[in-house]
Amino acid sequence: WIFGGDGWAYDIGYGGLDHIMATTENFNVLVIDNEVYANTGGQSSKATPKGAVAQFAAAGRRTNKKDLGRIMIGYGHIYVASVSMGANPAQMLKALKEAEAYDGPSIVICYCPCLEHGIRAGMGTTQLEMKKAVECGYWHLYRFDPRLAAQGKNPFQLDSPEPDTDKIMDYLNGENRYRRLKINFPERADALYKKEVQDLKDRYKYYAKMAGRE
């Protein structure tokens, strides 16, 4: 197993990660995704979502979060999973077991709230925050297993239920990394929040289409 954060996997170490994932070697990668460079002061990374405030993005990040999972799925031979312990621990455990059993490269991307998020309810509620993220459609749960394609089945399995996207703004308002933008740049915040909500809806529709839910 190889362990790393989003700053490494999405950003400064992405070239190396992409290089090894393109091989057929049997190894596993676990990405702890807290959507910011948490261990070096809270700088924005390519995993930072649109509208979130971080160092080097004091007026809110303007571009979409990189979809690392979708990029890796594009290779076709990589086992890929997106998990959130607080939302569905059984799905996370299943993904880890499948990744371990898969004879080839695998990557499991874990949503991981951190201090830099400024969770208003406190860091003691991180498991609940993970659950809320999935329920509103901020984070999506899925597994892509190439072995299923060989069986004539859809290799992409969307484990997230239909999200209640009306709760997305409640989720964003529960974290200071988003609230700070509204306080300091209210008009800009409204525009970025609107785009972020639409992006999250579009991302789920894309995954639903991949899973054959249309």
XYZ file of N, CA and C in Angstrom:
642
model
N 0.835 -1.200 0.000
C 0.000 0.000 0.000
C 0.868 1.248 0.000
N 0.443 2.252 -0.779
C 1.084 3.567 -0.818
C 0.069 4.571 -0.277
N 0.469 5.378 0.701
C -0.441 6.349 1.319
C 0.002 7.767 0.977
N -0.948 8.644 0.666
C -0.613 10.031 0.373
C -1.820 10.930 0.473
N -1.567 12.234 0.572
C -2.642 13.210 0.630
C -2.983 13.754 -0.741
N -3.989 14.629 -0.787
C -4.419 15.164 -2.081
C -3.385 16.108 -2.681
N -2.620 16.829 -1.857
C -1.587 17.709 -2.396
C -0.588 16.937 -3.232
N -0.280 15.721 -2.783
C 0.621 14.844 -3.534
C -0.088 14.222 -4.729
N -1.252 13.583 -4.468
C -1.911 12.790 -5.505
C -2.498 13.631 -6.632
N -3.096 14.760 -6.290
C -3.749 15.599 -7.289
C -2.794 16.618 -7.898
N -1.739 16.948 -7.165
C -0.983 18.143 -7.511
C 0.507 17.871 -7.729
N 1.344 18.143 -6.723
C 2.792 18.131 -6.947
C 3.352 16.749 -7.263
N 2.665 15.680 -6.834
C 3.152 14.338 -7.118
C 2.331 13.614 -8.165
N 1.434 14.349 -8.831
C 0.520 13.691 -9.771
C 1.265 13.013 -10.922
N 2.330 13.639 -11.409
C 3.071 13.040 -12.517
C 3.618 11.669 -12.157
N 4.170 11.559 -10.946
C 4.692 10.265 -10.501
C 3.585 9.257 -10.280
N 2.472 9.720 -9.686
C 1.335 8.830 -9.463
C 0.795 8.311 -10.785
N 0.609 9.205 -11.733
C 0.096 8.819 -13.047
C 1.027 7.817 -13.715
N 2.327 8.012 -13.537
C 3.315 7.127 -14.164
C 3.184 5.698 -13.646
N 3.062 5.551 -12.336
C 2.989 4.185 -11.804
C 1.612 3.560 -12.035
N 0.555 4.398 -12.025
C -0.779 3.840 -12.252
C -0.939 3.329 -13.677
N -0.141 3.840 -14.586
C -0.218 3.418 -15.986
C 0.450 2.070 -16.219
N 1.102 1.521 -15.180
C 1.724 0.202 -15.301
C 0.703 -0.878 -14.984
N 1.150 -2.116 -15.035
C 0.278 -3.246 -14.672
C 0.761 -3.909 -13.387
N 1.600 -3.200 -12.623
C 2.109 -3.759 -11.371
C 0.979 -3.894 -10.348
N 1.154 -4.821 -9.419
C 0.138 -5.086 -8.405
C 0.457 -4.293 -7.132
N -0.182 -3.139 -6.967
C 0.000 -2.319 -5.774
C -1.283 -1.527 -5.523
N -1.387 -0.948 -4.349
C -2.577 -0.201 -3.958
C -2.191 1.190 -3.477
N -3.028 2.174 -3.788
C -2.805 3.559 -3.353
C -4.022 4.010 -2.557
N -3.791 4.601 -1.395
C -4.854 5.170 -0.578
C -4.622 6.679 -0.490
N -5.560 7.445 -1.026
C -5.438 8.903 -1.038
C -6.333 9.490 0.050
N -5.728 10.245 0.966
C -6.480 10.946 2.000
C -6.789 12.334 1.453
N -8.034 12.529 1.030
C -8.418 13.759 0.335
C -9.111 14.728 1.293
N -8.343 15.729 1.773
C -8.957 16.791 2.586
C -9.041 18.105 1.825
N -8.803 18.031 0.509
C -9.088 19.141 -0.404
C -8.244 20.385 -0.151
N -7.072 20.207 0.462
C -6.188 21.345 0.725
C -4.843 20.798 1.198
N -3.779 21.597 1.102
C -2.486 21.206 1.662
C -2.542 21.390 3.176
N -3.142 20.429 3.864
C -3.406 20.582 5.292
C -2.133 20.587 6.136
N -1.107 19.852 5.722
C 0.075 19.697 6.564
C 1.134 20.770 6.331
N 0.878 21.706 5.419
C 1.869 22.764 5.172
C 1.270 24.157 5.296
N 0.116 24.266 5.937
C -0.441 25.588 6.186
C -1.763 25.899 5.524
N -2.324 24.951 4.796
C -3.648 25.161 4.223
C -3.671 25.835 2.863
N -2.681 25.533 2.020
C -2.676 26.104 0.675
C -3.652 25.355 -0.236
N -4.154 26.073 -1.214
C -5.051 25.484 -2.206
C -4.313 24.436 -3.036
N -4.984 23.342 -3.333
C -4.438 22.325 -4.225
C -5.432 22.098 -5.354
N -5.092 21.239 -6.286
C -6.014 20.949 -7.378
C -7.202 20.110 -6.910
N -7.190 19.720 -5.637
C -8.333 19.038 -5.051
C -9.260 20.015 -4.342
N -8.874 21.284 -4.262
C -9.710 22.287 -3.604
C -10.895 22.629 -4.499
N -12.112 22.537 -3.980
C -13.300 22.789 -4.801
C -13.504 24.272 -5.114
N -14.299 24.505 -6.106
C -14.658 25.865 -6.487
C -15.355 26.575 -5.328
N -14.933 27.814 -5.045
C -15.568 28.611 -4.012
C -14.962 28.476 -2.630
N -14.115 27.466 -2.421
C -13.494 27.283 -1.109
C -12.348 28.276 -0.934
N -12.199 28.794 0.287
C -11.126 29.730 0.609
C -9.947 28.954 1.188
N -8.749 29.246 0.694
C -7.518 28.643 1.191
C -6.378 29.596 0.861
N -5.192 29.317 1.367
C -4.047 30.140 0.992
C -3.833 30.038 -0.520
N -3.531 31.160 -1.132
C -3.404 31.306 -2.591
C -4.767 31.260 -3.285
N -5.845 31.238 -2.496
C -7.200 31.322 -3.036
C -8.067 32.062 -2.019
N -7.575 33.221 -1.576
C -8.259 33.985 -0.525
C -9.622 34.487 -0.982
N -9.805 34.653 -2.290
C -11.090 35.095 -2.827
C -11.877 33.933 -3.407
N -11.562 32.723 -2.932
C -12.273 31.535 -3.386
C -11.658 30.944 -4.643
N -11.482 29.627 -4.647
C -10.933 28.981 -5.838
C -11.921 29.104 -6.991
N -11.429 29.440 -8.161
C -12.298 29.742 -9.294
C -12.565 28.564 -10.215
N -11.749 27.517 -10.127
C -11.898 26.387 -11.051
C -12.424 25.152 -10.338
N -12.910 24.194 -11.107
C -13.444 22.964 -10.544
C -12.345 22.109 -9.927
N -12.720 21.313 -8.973
C -11.823 20.331 -8.394
C -11.477 19.286 -9.450
N -10.207 18.896 -9.496
C -9.801 17.831 -10.413
C -10.521 16.533 -10.037
N -11.030 15.826 -11.029
C -11.706 14.551 -10.785
C -10.691 13.425 -10.987
N -9.918 13.171 -9.939
C -8.845 12.173 -10.030
C -9.391 10.791 -10.345
N -10.514 10.439 -9.731
C -11.086 9.120 -9.975
C -11.458 8.901 -11.425
N -12.081 9.911 -12.034
C -12.486 9.786 -13.434
C -11.278 9.652 -14.348
N -10.212 10.365 -14.021
C -8.988 10.264 -14.816
C -8.437 8.845 -14.761
N -8.398 8.272 -13.571
C -7.850 6.926 -13.414
C -8.752 5.876 -14.059
N -10.058 6.074 -13.997
C -10.993 5.151 -14.636
C -10.741 5.103 -16.143
N -10.320 6.243 -16.695
C -10.082 6.329 -18.127
C -9.059 5.343 -18.644
N -8.144 4.884 -17.790
C -7.144 3.905 -18.232
C -7.787 2.548 -18.522
N -8.818 2.221 -17.761
C -9.538 0.981 -18.021
C -9.059 -0.227 -17.241
N -7.790 -0.222 -16.829
C -7.245 -1.407 -16.155
C -6.987 -1.178 -14.667
N -7.379 -0.010 -14.138
C -7.122 0.344 -12.743
C -8.390 0.167 -11.913
N -8.252 -0.456 -10.734
C -9.370 -0.502 -9.798
C -9.431 0.865 -9.112
N -10.611 1.516 -9.137
C -10.773 2.859 -8.593
C -11.989 2.886 -7.675
N -11.836 3.510 -6.510
C -12.977 3.651 -5.605
C -12.948 5.014 -4.940
N -14.130 5.541 -4.681
C -14.294 6.788 -3.936
C -15.136 6.448 -2.712
N -14.615 6.759 -1.520
C -15.268 6.315 -0.284
C -15.362 7.445 0.730
N -16.226 7.251 1.720
C -16.379 8.198 2.823
C -16.809 7.396 4.045
N -15.888 7.246 4.979
C -16.130 6.364 6.123
C -17.407 6.712 6.884
N -17.621 7.981 7.165
C -18.772 8.387 7.948
C -20.088 8.175 7.226
N -20.048 8.142 5.903
C -21.270 7.966 5.113
C -21.640 6.501 4.953
N -20.640 5.665 4.673
C -20.911 4.259 4.416
C -19.658 3.434 4.713
N -19.436 3.072 5.982
C -18.233 2.313 6.336
C -18.181 0.947 5.670
N -19.329 0.341 5.414
C -19.351 -0.975 4.763
C -18.845 -0.864 3.330
N -19.242 0.211 2.637
C -18.779 0.421 1.262
C -17.280 0.661 1.235
N -16.774 1.402 2.230
C -15.339 1.660 2.299
C -14.561 0.370 2.519
N -15.029 -0.452 3.442
C -14.359 -1.721 3.724
C -14.389 -2.629 2.498
N -15.526 -2.643 1.803
C -15.640 -3.466 0.598
C -14.655 -3.001 -0.465
N -14.525 -1.676 -0.619
C -13.594 -1.138 -1.602
C -12.153 -1.504 -1.263
N -11.791 -1.417 0.003
C -10.426 -1.758 0.416
C -10.132 -3.234 0.169
N -11.119 -4.086 0.441
C -10.932 -5.519 0.204
C -10.808 -5.813 -1.289
N -11.639 -5.163 -2.091
C -11.574 -5.384 -3.538
C -10.258 -4.882 -4.109
N -9.804 -3.724 -3.614
C -8.522 -3.185 -4.079
C -7.382 -4.133 -3.724
N -7.435 -4.667 -2.509
C -6.404 -5.597 -2.042
C -6.381 -6.858 -2.898
N -7.551 -7.322 -3.284
C -7.658 -8.573 -4.039
C -7.359 -8.396 -5.530
N -7.450 -7.165 -6.017
C -7.279 -6.917 -7.454
C -5.816 -7.098 -7.859
N -5.573 -7.859 -8.887
C -4.217 -8.125 -9.373
C -3.821 -7.062 -10.386
N -3.422 -5.927 -9.880
C -3.055 -4.792 -10.723
C -3.077 -3.526 -9.892
N -2.892 -2.378 -10.500
C -2.904 -1.126 -9.741
C -4.316 -0.772 -9.266
N -4.415 -0.271 -8.055
C -5.697 0.172 -7.530
C -5.502 1.472 -6.766
N -6.568 2.275 -6.716
C -6.520 3.534 -5.978
C -7.860 3.748 -5.273
N -7.796 4.065 -3.991
C -8.987 4.332 -3.192
C -8.874 5.766 -2.677
N -9.850 6.601 -3.030
C -9.831 8.020 -2.669
C -10.813 8.238 -1.527
N -10.302 8.709 -0.387
C -11.099 8.839 0.832
C -11.356 10.305 1.163
N -12.619 10.652 1.358
C -12.939 12.011 1.799
C -12.558 12.150 3.264
N -11.811 13.205 3.584
C -11.271 13.338 4.936
C -11.325 14.793 5.394
N -12.401 15.214 6.069
C -12.468 16.575 6.604
C -11.308 16.838 7.556
N -10.817 18.073 7.568
C -9.681 18.406 8.423
C -9.896 19.771 9.079
N -8.943 20.168 9.891
C -9.044 21.419 10.641
C -9.212 22.615 9.718
N -8.578 22.568 8.538
C -8.638 23.684 7.603
C -10.039 23.921 7.050
N -10.924 22.955 7.176
C -12.293 23.137 6.684
C -13.082 24.093 7.557
N -12.674 24.209 8.814
C -13.397 25.092 9.721
C -14.817 24.620 9.965
N -14.981 23.332 10.288
C -16.315 22.774 10.529
C -16.922 23.482 11.738
N -18.032 24.147 11.535
C -18.615 24.984 12.584
C -19.110 24.155 13.773
N -19.483 22.924 13.535
C -19.955 22.062 14.614
C -18.806 21.448 15.398
N -17.561 21.647 14.927
C -16.394 21.129 15.627
C -15.823 19.875 14.983
N -14.515 19.649 15.211
C -13.843 18.499 14.616
C -14.346 17.169 15.170
N -15.051 17.211 16.295
C -15.619 15.983 16.837
C -16.769 15.445 16.012
N -17.195 16.195 15.008
C -18.339 15.779 14.175
C -17.910 15.398 12.755
N -16.643 15.060 12.564
C -16.152 14.790 11.207
C -16.864 13.616 10.539
N -17.194 12.583 11.320
C -17.901 11.436 10.730
C -19.273 11.863 10.214
N -19.944 12.711 10.974
C -21.239 13.229 10.533
C -21.071 14.123 9.317
N -19.976 14.880 9.274
C -19.709 15.750 8.129
C -19.518 14.926 6.865
N -18.847 13.796 6.989
C -18.670 12.892 5.849
C -20.013 12.382 5.348
N -20.890 12.059 6.287
C -22.222 11.564 5.918
C -23.023 12.642 5.204
N -22.984 13.875 5.734
C -23.703 14.984 5.116
C -23.194 15.253 3.702
N -21.892 15.120 3.516
C -21.290 15.388 2.201
C -21.855 14.468 1.133
N -22.072 13.212 1.482
C -22.614 12.242 0.527
C -24.114 12.441 0.341
N -24.816 12.710 1.429
C -26.274 12.874 1.350
C -26.672 14.030 0.435
N -25.902 15.112 0.448
C -26.265 16.274 -0.368
C -25.645 16.232 -1.766
N -24.719 15.304 -1.996
C -24.101 15.202 -3.311
C -22.801 15.960 -3.445
N -22.242 16.385 -2.318
C -20.935 17.057 -2.354
C -19.825 16.049 -2.653
N -19.987 14.824 -2.146
C -19.022 13.740 -2.376
C -19.794 12.520 -2.850
N -19.193 11.760 -3.775
C -19.891 10.614 -4.343
C -19.131 9.315 -4.062
N -19.892 8.270 -3.827
C -19.325 6.949 -3.553
C -19.466 6.065 -4.793
N -18.365 5.445 -5.196
C -18.423 4.534 -6.340
C -17.243 3.569 -6.309
N -17.361 2.526 -7.128
C -16.274 1.565 -7.318
C -16.203 1.198 -8.799
N -14.990 1.176 -9.342
C -14.775 0.760 -10.725
C -13.863 -0.461 -10.692
N -14.417 -1.605 -11.061
C -13.675 -2.870 -10.993
C -13.558 -3.459 -12.395
N -12.370 -3.394 -13.004
C -12.196 -3.913 -14.370
C -12.553 -5.380 -14.515
N -12.514 -6.135 -13.429
C -12.838 -7.567 -13.511
C -14.281 -7.800 -13.933
N -15.158 -6.872 -13.625
C -16.569 -7.029 -13.985
C -16.780 -6.942 -15.495
N -15.956 -6.127 -16.160
C -16.079 -5.998 -17.614
C -15.828 -7.342 -18.295
N -14.886 -8.110 -17.771
C -14.570 -9.421 -18.338
C -15.728 -10.397 -18.164
N -16.619 -10.084 -17.208
C -17.799 -10.932 -16.972
C -19.024 -10.422 -17.723
N -18.817 -9.397 -18.546
C -19.921 -8.835 -19.304
C -20.796 -7.902 -18.490
N -20.281 -7.433 -17.348
C -21.033 -6.547 -16.477
C -20.466 -5.129 -16.527
N -21.245 -4.179 -16.058
C -20.778 -2.797 -15.988
C -19.720 -2.703 -14.891
N -18.502 -2.299 -15.214
C -17.459 -2.225 -14.189
C -17.640 -1.073 -13.215
N -18.504 -0.097 -13.566
C -18.703 1.066 -12.703
C -19.953 0.889 -11.864
N -19.770 0.964 -10.553
C -20.879 0.806 -9.611
C -21.002 2.072 -8.766
N -22.102 2.774 -8.920
C -22.354 3.995 -8.153
C -23.038 3.614 -6.849
N -22.333 3.778 -5.745
C -22.843 3.372 -4.442
C -23.577 4.496 -3.721
N -23.485 5.713 -4.227
C -24.200 6.838 -3.621
C -25.691 6.752 -3.928
N -26.529 7.056 -2.953
C -27.959 7.171 -3.243
C -28.214 8.469 -3.998
N -29.409 8.637 -4.509
C -29.767 9.901 -5.160
C -29.579 11.032 -4.147
N -28.733 12.016 -4.438
C -28.463 13.063 -3.441
C -29.590 14.076 -3.326
N -29.720 14.658 -2.148
C -30.662 15.750 -1.924
C -29.882 17.051 -2.124
N -29.819 17.497 -3.372
C -28.971 18.649 -3.702
C -29.464 19.953 -3.093
N -30.693 19.969 -2.586
C -31.188 21.169 -1.908
C -30.418 21.431 -0.609
N -29.686 20.418 -0.143
C -28.934 20.545 1.103
C -27.477 20.962 0.879
N -27.086 21.141 -0.377
C -25.690 21.478 -0.649
C -25.295 22.790 0.018
N -26.134 23.802 -0.096
C -25.795 25.094 0.495
C -25.730 25.015 2.013
N -26.580 24.221 2.628
C -26.505 24.031 4.075
C -25.166 23.412 4.455
N -24.719 22.475 3.617
C -23.424 21.841 3.872
C -22.283 22.860 3.749
N -22.310 23.649 2.686
C -21.250 24.644 2.478
C -21.245 25.676 3.602
N -22.414 26.092 4.039
C -22.507 27.091 5.106
C -22.064 26.556 6.457
N -21.926 25.245 6.559
C -21.477 24.648 7.807
C -19.974 24.607 7.959
N -19.262 25.132 6.941
C -17.802 25.132 6.990
C -17.275 26.541 6.720
N -16.336 26.977 7.547
C -15.822 28.349 7.439
C -15.024 28.589 6.163
N -14.508 27.548 5.539
C -13.755 27.764 4.291
C -14.674 28.302 3.192
N -15.955 28.033 3.305
C -16.925 28.600 2.368
C -17.566 29.871 2.931
N -17.854 29.901 4.205
C -18.504 31.061 4.820
C -17.627 32.314 4.746
N -16.312 32.145 4.827
C -15.415 33.305 4.767
C -15.549 34.052 3.453
N -15.787 33.305 2.386
C -15.953 33.945 1.083
C -17.221 34.793 1.063
N -18.295 34.278 1.659
C -19.560 35.003 1.698
C -19.422 36.289 2.506
N -18.630 36.254 3.567
C -18.440 37.422 4.422
C -17.594 38.482 3.723
N -16.517 38.055 3.087
C -15.562 38.998 2.501
C -15.908 39.420 1.070
N -16.495 38.521 0.307
C -16.811 38.810 -1.099
C -18.206 38.265 -1.415
N -19.260 38.877 -0.881
C -20.617 38.309 -0.996
C -21.093 38.077 -2.423
N -20.860 39.029 -3.323
C -21.338 38.849 -4.693
C -20.554 37.753 -5.400
N -19.256 37.748 -5.178
C -18.418 36.716 -5.783
C -18.803 35.334 -5.231
N -19.096 35.304 -3.927
C -19.473 34.048 -3.290
C -20.749 33.482 -3.914
N -21.731 34.314 -4.109
C -22.998 33.846 -4.680
C -22.779 33.246 -6.061
N -21.931 33.890 -6.856
C -21.667 33.400 -8.214
C -20.913 32.070 -8.191
N -19.901 31.977 -7.316
C -19.105 30.752 -7.250
C -19.910 29.604 -6.642
N -20.722 29.910 -5.630
C -21.547 28.874 -5.026
C -22.522 28.300 -6.049
N -23.111 29.174 -6.857
C -24.060 28.726 -7.877
C -23.388 27.775 -8.858
N -22.160 28.131 -9.252
C -21.427 27.284 -10.188
C -21.017 25.965 -9.537
N -20.637 26.027 -8.260
C -20.233 24.813 -7.546
C -21.402 23.848 -7.414
N -22.565 24.362 -7.069
C -23.748 23.514 -6.943
C -24.078 22.840 -8.269
N -24.011 23.596 -9.359
C -24.305 23.040 -10.675
C -23.263 21.995 -11.065
N -22.002 22.258 -10.733
C -20.937 21.311 -11.046
C -21.159 19.994 -10.310
N -21.566 20.069 -9.051
C -21.817 18.857 -8.276
C -22.987 18.065 -8.847
N -24.021 18.762 -9.282
C -25.165 18.093 -9.901
C -24.748 17.415 -11.202
N -23.948 18.112 -12.006
C -23.493 17.554 -13.282
C -22.589 16.344 -13.068
N -21.770 16.413 -12.018
C -20.860 15.304 -11.744
C -21.654 14.050 -11.377
N -22.700 14.223 -10.576
C -23.512 13.062 -10.214
C -24.223 12.493 -11.447
N -24.745 13.369 -12.309
C -25.409 12.908 -13.524
C -24.455 12.097 -14.394
N -23.199 12.542 -14.442
C -22.194 11.827 -15.236
C -21.966 10.433 -14.664
N -21.826 10.361 -13.331
C -21.623 9.064 -12.691
C -22.847 8.161 -12.863
N -24.043 8.760 -12.739
C -25.270 7.979 -12.898
C -25.364 7.399 -14.300
N -24.938 8.175 -15.278
C -24.932 7.682 -16.651
C -23.947 6.534 -16.814
N -22.776 6.654 -16.208
C -21.795 5.587 -16.269
C -22.339 4.306 -15.639
N -23.130 4.486 -14.577
C -23.668 3.317 -13.861
C -24.918 2.751 -14.538
N -25.407 3.418 -15.593
C -26.587 2.942 -16.293
C -27.882 3.226 -15.580
N -27.910 4.309 -14.788
C -29.110 4.642 -14.022
C -30.088 5.499 -14.813
N -29.750 5.863 -16.028
C -30.641 6.734 -16.800
C -31.937 5.976 -17.136
